[in-house]
Amino acid sequence: MIKIKDLSKTYRAGKELFKAVDNVSLAIKGGEFVSIVGHSGSGKTTLLSLMGGLTAPEAGSITVAGEDLQEISDDRLAALRNSTLGFIYQFASLMPTLTALENVLLPTMYSKGGRGRKDAVQLLEEVGLADKAGAYPAELSGGQQRRIAIARAFINEPQIILADEPTGDLDEDTEAEIMGFFRHMNRERGVTFVIVTHNTALAATTNRTFRMTGGRLAVA
Ligand code: ADP
Ligand code: MG
């Protein structure tokens, strides 16, 4: 489902070069439930952005759902990002002028599928926020905003979820609920998960864990 070969990504800041992802290879099959752990600055977010086609590598290849991200057209890439992939970003990214329900529905505006209000309400229920459908982000706690962003990632029925520290600012009970929801979507719908976390206990609940250290990836 995701195949990465000899992938490297270097950031340039002035004259300084910084290799955030260093020659990483990795294969994740459809229906897998995997985690990536590592210290802050080890390159986890960069690797996830590469997998999602949000940034381009300077070396190596990335294939997602059979498509080579360096080869496909911008339109195909946009369609892949909108429909095949669901992103949960490390930092909340809700539209402040839209309600919780409208935020969850936002990705459907750029896609053909028939998902609508009922599905969005159902997803809000699954993340425990059915009563907040009409609330604006500013009226929600950080953890609630995060759960809205989680619901939004599922609205277009993605095959793959890329989640960057999805439960980082949630209390333990809510974290367990969200992980339960992820597991449910994994088992019942076959959704493939790649979950970045620095919670090793949470990582231990996934089927396979990789560790990132200074841009290099190893099986943990
Ligand atoms: P993690 O998610 O593991 O904390 P990141 O992938 O965010 O790590 O960052 C890896 C390294 O790359 C860090 O040293 C960070 O400072 C650097 N970095 C990330 N994004 C950029 C950028 N846009 N420009 C320059 N350096 C960056
Ligand atoms: Mg990060």
mmCIF file of C-alpha atoms and ligand atoms in Angstrom:
data_model
loop_
_atom_site.group_PDB
_atom_site.id
_atom_site.type_symbol
_atom_site.label_atom_id
_atom_site.label_comp_id
_atom_site.label_asym_id
_atom_site.label_seq_id
_atom_site.Cartn_x
_atom_site.Cartn_y
_atom_site.Cartn_z
ATOM 1 C CA MET A 1 0.000 0.000 0.000
ATOM 2 C CA ILE A 2 2.926 2.289 0.817
ATOM 3 C CA LYS A 3 6.348 1.516 -0.573
ATOM 4 C CA ILE A 4 9.326 3.745 0.079
ATOM 5 C CA LYS A 5 12.791 3.193 -1.295
ATOM 6 C CA ASP A 6 16.056 4.968 -0.429
ATOM 7 C CA LEU A 7 14.206 8.126 0.469
ATOM 8 C CA SER A 8 16.042 11.277 1.534
ATOM 9 C CA LYS A 9 14.886 14.801 2.268
ATOM 10 C CA THR A 10 17.228 17.667 3.068
ATOM 11 C CA TYR A 11 16.141 21.071 4.309
ATOM 12 C CA ARG A 12 18.176 24.106 3.494
ATOM 13 C CA ALA A 13 18.301 27.025 5.922
ATOM 14 C CA GLY A 14 20.600 29.653 4.489
ATOM 15 C CA LYS A 15 23.880 27.872 3.858
ATOM 16 C CA GLU A 16 23.080 25.080 6.281
ATOM 17 C CA LEU A 17 21.811 21.751 5.003
ATOM 18 C CA PHE A 18 19.889 19.464 7.285
ATOM 19 C CA LYS A 19 19.050 15.897 6.358
ATOM 20 C CA ALA A 20 15.673 15.324 8.018
ATOM 21 C CA VAL A 21 15.042 11.939 6.321
ATOM 22 C CA ASP A 22 18.126 9.887 5.577
ATOM 23 C CA ASN A 23 17.937 6.985 3.136
ATOM 24 C CA VAL A 24 14.731 5.420 4.437
ATOM 25 C CA SER A 25 13.158 2.298 2.928
ATOM 26 C CA LEU A 26 9.892 0.864 4.140
ATOM 27 C CA ALA A 27 6.946 -1.221 2.943
ATOM 28 C CA ILE A 28 3.509 -1.160 4.528
ATOM 29 C CA LYS A 29 0.839 -3.551 3.301
ATOM 30 C CA GLY A 30 -2.859 -2.808 2.953
ATOM 31 C CA GLY A 31 -4.682 -3.215 6.278
ATOM 32 C CA GLU A 32 -1.571 -2.811 8.432
ATOM 33 C CA PHE A 33 -1.677 -0.861 11.691
ATOM 34 C CA VAL A 34 1.802 0.515 12.324
ATOM 35 C CA SER A 35 3.442 3.188 14.416
ATOM 36 C CA ILE A 36 6.546 5.317 14.139
ATOM 37 C CA VAL A 37 8.198 6.522 17.348
ATOM 38 C CA GLY A 38 11.137 8.846 17.850
ATOM 39 C CA HIS A 39 12.326 11.967 19.626
ATOM 40 C CA SER A 40 11.294 15.432 18.585
ATOM 41 C CA GLY A 41 13.276 16.526 15.529
ATOM 42 C CA SER A 42 14.041 12.970 14.383
ATOM 43 C CA GLY A 43 12.161 13.433 11.097
ATOM 44 C CA LYS A 44 8.798 11.782 11.774
ATOM 45 C CA THR A 45 6.624 14.612 10.461
ATOM 46 C CA THR A 46 8.848 14.993 7.412
ATOM 47 C CA LEU A 47 8.566 11.281 6.620
ATOM 48 C CA LEU A 48 4.771 11.392 6.968
ATOM 49 C CA SER A 49 4.602 14.472 4.698
ATOM 50 C CA LEU A 50 6.634 12.605 2.090
ATOM 51 C CA MET A 51 4.293 9.587 2.306
ATOM 52 C CA GLY A 52 1.339 11.894 1.779
ATOM 53 C CA GLY A 53 2.867 13.722 -1.176
ATOM 54 C CA LEU A 54 2.836 17.006 0.734
ATOM 55 C CA THR A 55 6.531 17.495 0.106
ATOM 56 C CA ALA A 56 8.931 16.046 -2.450
ATOM 57 C CA PRO A 57 12.141 14.140 -1.667
ATOM 58 C CA GLU A 58 15.448 14.877 -3.359
ATOM 59 C CA ALA A 59 16.223 11.182 -3.664
ATOM 60 C CA GLY A 60 14.332 7.917 -3.601
ATOM 61 C CA SER A 61 10.819 6.837 -4.504
ATOM 62 C CA ILE A 62 7.417 6.687 -2.823
ATOM 63 C CA THR A 63 4.584 4.544 -4.114
ATOM 64 C CA VAL A 64 1.147 4.943 -2.533
ATOM 65 C CA ALA A 65 -1.792 2.738 -3.565
ATOM 66 C CA GLY A 66 0.125 1.756 -6.673
ATOM 67 C CA GLU A 67 0.976 5.314 -7.739
ATOM 68 C CA ASP A 68 4.516 6.646 -7.888
ATOM 69 C CA LEU A 69 4.214 10.074 -6.282
ATOM 70 C CA GLN A 70 7.064 11.530 -8.334
ATOM 71 C CA GLU A 71 5.564 10.337 -11.606
ATOM 72 C CA ILE A 72 1.866 11.109 -11.340
ATOM 73 C CA SER A 73 0.258 14.337 -12.513
ATOM 74 C CA ASP A 74 -0.700 17.115 -10.109
ATOM 75 C CA ASP A 75 -4.372 16.280 -10.643
ATOM 76 C CA ARG A 76 -3.866 12.612 -9.767
ATOM 77 C CA LEU A 77 -1.829 13.590 -6.737
ATOM 78 C CA ALA A 78 -4.537 15.978 -5.577
ATOM 79 C CA ALA A 79 -7.176 13.260 -6.032
ATOM 80 C CA LEU A 80 -5.027 10.760 -4.125
ATOM 81 C CA ARG A 81 -4.551 13.226 -1.272
ATOM 82 C CA ASN A 82 -8.237 13.983 -1.125
ATOM 83 C CA SER A 83 -9.740 10.507 -1.463
ATOM 84 C CA THR A 84 -7.233 7.724 -0.844
ATOM 85 C CA LEU A 85 -5.404 9.396 2.023
ATOM 86 C CA GLY A 86 -6.712 10.836 5.253
ATOM 87 C CA PHE A 87 -4.404 13.187 7.144
ATOM 88 C CA ILE A 88 -4.395 13.951 10.809
ATOM 89 C CA TYR A 89 -1.920 16.788 11.258
ATOM 90 C CA GLN A 90 0.235 17.337 14.318
ATOM 91 C CA PHE A 91 -1.209 20.784 14.863
ATOM 92 C CA ALA A 92 -4.935 21.480 14.638
ATOM 93 C CA SER A 93 -5.927 22.821 11.274
ATOM 94 C CA LEU A 94 -9.622 23.589 11.442
ATOM 95 C CA MET A 95 -11.241 26.436 9.557
ATOM 96 C CA PRO A 96 -12.183 28.971 12.235
ATOM 97 C CA THR A 97 -15.203 30.293 10.323
ATOM 98 C CA LEU A 98 -16.821 26.867 9.925
ATOM 99 C CA THR A 99 -18.682 24.841 12.548
ATOM 100 C CA ALA A 100 -17.439 21.448 13.690
ATOM 101 C CA LEU A 101 -19.851 19.705 11.306
ATOM 102 C CA GLU A 102 -18.867 21.943 8.380
ATOM 103 C CA ASN A 103 -15.195 21.306 9.090
ATOM 104 C CA VAL A 104 -15.765 17.546 8.935
ATOM 105 C CA LEU A 105 -17.634 17.999 5.629
ATOM 106 C CA LEU A 106 -15.025 20.266 4.060
ATOM 107 C CA PRO A 107 -13.069 17.518 2.201
ATOM 108 C CA THR A 108 -16.286 16.346 0.499
ATOM 109 C CA MET A 109 -16.483 19.635 -1.399
ATOM 110 C CA TYR A 110 -13.486 18.618 -3.487
ATOM 111 C CA SER A 111 -14.524 15.043 -4.156
ATOM 112 C CA LYS A 112 -17.221 13.194 -6.045
ATOM 113 C CA GLY A 113 -18.294 10.649 -3.429
ATOM 114 C CA GLY A 114 -21.772 10.726 -1.987
ATOM 115 C CA ARG A 115 -20.806 11.311 1.601
ATOM 116 C CA GLY A 116 -22.752 13.983 3.363
ATOM 117 C CA ARG A 117 -24.190 15.396 6.514
ATOM 118 C CA LYS A 118 -25.348 12.069 7.927
ATOM 119 C CA ASP A 119 -21.871 10.585 7.618
ATOM 120 C CA ALA A 120 -20.316 13.641 9.229
ATOM 121 C CA VAL A 121 -22.748 13.426 12.147
ATOM 122 C CA GLN A 122 -21.933 9.729 12.509
ATOM 123 C CA LEU A 123 -18.201 10.475 12.595
ATOM 124 C CA LEU A 124 -18.714 13.225 15.190
ATOM 125 C CA GLU A 125 -20.563 10.641 17.266
ATOM 126 C CA GLU A 126 -17.682 8.199 16.909
ATOM 127 C CA VAL A 127 -15.201 10.731 18.248
ATOM 128 C CA GLY A 128 -17.597 11.598 21.087
ATOM 129 C CA LEU A 129 -18.612 15.070 19.930
ATOM 130 C CA ALA A 130 -22.139 14.648 18.577
ATOM 131 C CA ASP A 131 -23.276 17.514 20.820
ATOM 132 C CA LYS A 132 -20.702 19.934 19.371
ATOM 133 C CA ALA A 133 -21.739 19.770 15.714
ATOM 134 C CA GLY A 134 -22.770 23.412 15.650
ATOM 135 C CA ALA A 135 -19.837 24.780 17.657
ATOM 136 C CA TYR A 136 -17.042 26.849 16.123
ATOM 137 C CA PRO A 137 -13.403 25.848 16.744
ATOM 138 C CA ALA A 138 -12.870 28.825 19.095
ATOM 139 C CA GLU A 139 -15.639 27.430 21.305
ATOM 140 C CA LEU A 140 -13.914 24.044 21.597
ATOM 141 C CA SER A 141 -11.001 22.864 23.709
ATOM 142 C CA GLY A 142 -7.731 21.866 22.041
ATOM 143 C CA GLY A 143 -8.555 18.202 22.524
ATOM 144 C CA GLN A 144 -12.033 18.663 21.055
ATOM 145 C CA GLN A 145 -10.612 20.484 18.017
ATOM 146 C CA ARG A 146 -8.222 17.602 17.554
ATOM 147 C CA ARG A 147 -11.094 15.100 17.614
ATOM 148 C CA ILE A 148 -12.921 17.144 14.950
ATOM 149 C CA ALA A 149 -9.781 16.979 12.803
ATOM 150 C CA ILE A 150 -9.714 13.202 13.358
ATOM 151 C CA ALA A 151 -13.346 12.869 12.241
ATOM 152 C CA ARG A 152 -12.585 14.996 9.169
ATOM 153 C CA ALA A 153 -9.759 12.663 8.111
ATOM 154 C CA PHE A 154 -12.282 9.817 7.667
ATOM 155 C CA ILE A 155 -15.070 11.607 5.782
ATOM 156 C CA ASN A 156 -13.937 10.598 2.277
ATOM 157 C CA GLU A 157 -13.478 6.950 3.335
ATOM 158 C CA PRO A 158 -9.706 6.873 2.844
ATOM 159 C CA GLN A 159 -7.797 3.626 2.407
ATOM 160 C CA ILE A 160 -4.867 5.024 4.359
ATOM 161 C CA ILE A 161 -4.709 7.246 7.429
ATOM 162 C CA LEU A 162 -1.501 9.155 8.116
ATOM 163 C CA ALA A 163 -1.716 10.407 11.692
ATOM 164 C CA ASP A 164 0.880 12.726 13.213
ATOM 165 C CA GLU A 165 0.703 12.448 16.998
ATOM 166 C CA PRO A 166 -3.097 12.194 16.779
ATOM 167 C CA THR A 167 -3.666 11.845 20.507
ATOM 168 C CA GLY A 168 -0.893 14.190 21.630
ATOM 169 C CA ASP A 169 -3.130 16.578 23.535
ATOM 170 C CA LEU A 170 -5.870 14.193 24.634
ATOM 171 C CA ASP A 171 -6.375 12.792 28.139
ATOM 172 C CA GLU A 172 -5.808 9.073 28.628
ATOM 173 C CA ASP A 173 -9.467 8.070 28.426
ATOM 174 C CA THR A 174 -10.078 10.025 25.224
ATOM 175 C CA GLU A 175 -6.842 8.674 23.789
ATOM 176 C CA ALA A 176 -8.022 5.126 24.455
ATOM 177 C CA GLU A 177 -11.375 5.902 22.792
ATOM 178 C CA ILE A 178 -9.701 7.326 19.701
ATOM 179 C CA MET A 179 -7.329 4.365 19.471
ATOM 180 C CA GLY A 180 -10.373 2.086 19.772
ATOM 181 C CA PHE A 181 -12.026 3.973 16.923
ATOM 182 C CA PHE A 182 -8.862 3.618 14.792
ATOM 183 C CA ARG A 183 -8.772 -0.114 15.515
ATOM 184 C CA HIS A 184 -12.417 -0.432 14.569
ATOM 185 C CA MET A 185 -11.806 1.302 11.217
ATOM 186 C CA ASN A 186 -8.754 -0.912 10.709
ATOM 187 C CA ARG A 187 -10.537 -4.211 11.443
ATOM 188 C CA GLU A 188 -13.979 -3.494 9.991
ATOM 189 C CA ARG A 189 -13.022 -1.362 6.989
ATOM 190 C CA GLY A 190 -9.468 -2.509 6.383
ATOM 191 C CA VAL A 191 -8.095 1.029 6.644
ATOM 192 C CA THR A 192 -4.282 1.102 6.736
ATOM 193 C CA PHE A 193 -2.828 3.212 9.574
ATOM 194 C CA VAL A 194 0.527 4.883 10.021
ATOM 195 C CA ILE A 195 0.560 6.548 13.425
ATOM 196 C CA VAL A 196 3.386 8.796 14.585
ATOM 197 C CA THR A 197 3.627 9.021 18.344
ATOM 198 C CA HIS A 198 6.132 9.516 21.094
ATOM 199 C CA ASN A 199 3.986 7.507 23.459
ATOM 200 C CA THR A 200 5.687 4.114 23.529
ATOM 201 C CA ALA A 201 2.772 2.504 25.387
ATOM 202 C CA LEU A 202 0.479 3.565 22.562
ATOM 203 C CA ALA A 203 2.970 2.334 19.974
ATOM 204 C CA ALA A 204 3.020 -1.050 21.718
ATOM 205 C CA THR A 205 -0.686 -1.465 20.887
ATOM 206 C CA THR A 206 0.046 -1.350 17.134
ATOM 207 C CA ASN A 207 1.154 -4.358 15.088
ATOM 208 C CA ARG A 208 4.532 -3.043 14.028
ATOM 209 C CA THR A 209 6.650 -0.205 15.325
ATOM 210 C CA PHE A 210 9.472 1.673 13.632
ATOM 211 C CA ARG A 211 11.858 3.986 15.413
ATOM 212 C CA MET A 212 13.234 7.142 13.844
ATOM 213 C CA THR A 213 16.583 8.457 14.992
ATOM 214 C CA GLY A 214 18.278 11.379 13.289
ATOM 215 C CA GLY A 215 16.397 10.810 10.032
ATOM 216 C CA ARG A 216 17.084 7.066 9.906
ATOM 217 C CA LEU A 217 14.366 4.475 10.313
ATOM 218 C CA ALA A 218 14.728 1.077 11.991
ATOM 219 C CA VAL A 219 12.364 -1.616 13.203
ATOM 220 C CA ALA A 220 11.789 -0.944 16.899
HETATM 221 P P1 ADP B 1 9.713 15.344 14.184
HETATM 222 O O1 ADP B 1 8.349 15.321 13.604
HETATM 223 O O2 ADP B 1 10.283 13.993 14.454
HETATM 224 O O3 ADP B 1 9.790 16.214 15.401
HETATM 225 P P2 ADP B 1 10.437 16.906 11.831
HETATM 226 O O4 ADP B 1 10.245 16.040 10.653
HETATM 227 O O5 ADP B 1 9.382 17.911 12.109
HETATM 228 O O6 ADP B 1 10.709 15.996 13.118
HETATM 229 O O7 ADP B 1 11.812 17.682 11.696
HETATM 230 C C1 ADP B 1 13.034 17.010 11.456
HETATM 231 C C2 ADP B 1 14.142 18.037 11.364
HETATM 232 O O8 ADP B 1 13.986 18.828 10.205
HETATM 233 C C3 ADP B 1 14.173 18.996 12.554
HETATM 234 O O9 ADP B 1 15.526 19.234 12.894
HETATM 235 C C4 ADP B 1 13.544 20.245 12.007
HETATM 236 O O10 ADP B 1 14.055 21.384 12.631
HETATM 237 C C5 ADP B 1 13.909 20.198 10.536
HETATM 238 N N1 ADP B 1 12.852 20.822 9.703
HETATM 239 C C6 ADP B 1 11.561 20.435 9.626
HETATM 240 N N2 ADP B 1 10.877 21.180 8.744
HETATM 241 C C7 ADP B 1 11.763 22.077 8.244
HETATM 242 C C8 ADP B 1 11.686 23.127 7.268
HETATM 243 N N3 ADP B 1 10.541 23.393 6.625
HETATM 244 N N4 ADP B 1 12.811 23.839 6.998
HETATM 245 C C9 ADP B 1 13.979 23.561 7.627
HETATM 246 N N5 ADP B 1 14.129 22.573 8.551
HETATM 247 C C10 ADP B 1 13.042 21.841 8.854
HETATM 248 MG MG MG B 2 6.594 16.097 14.280
#
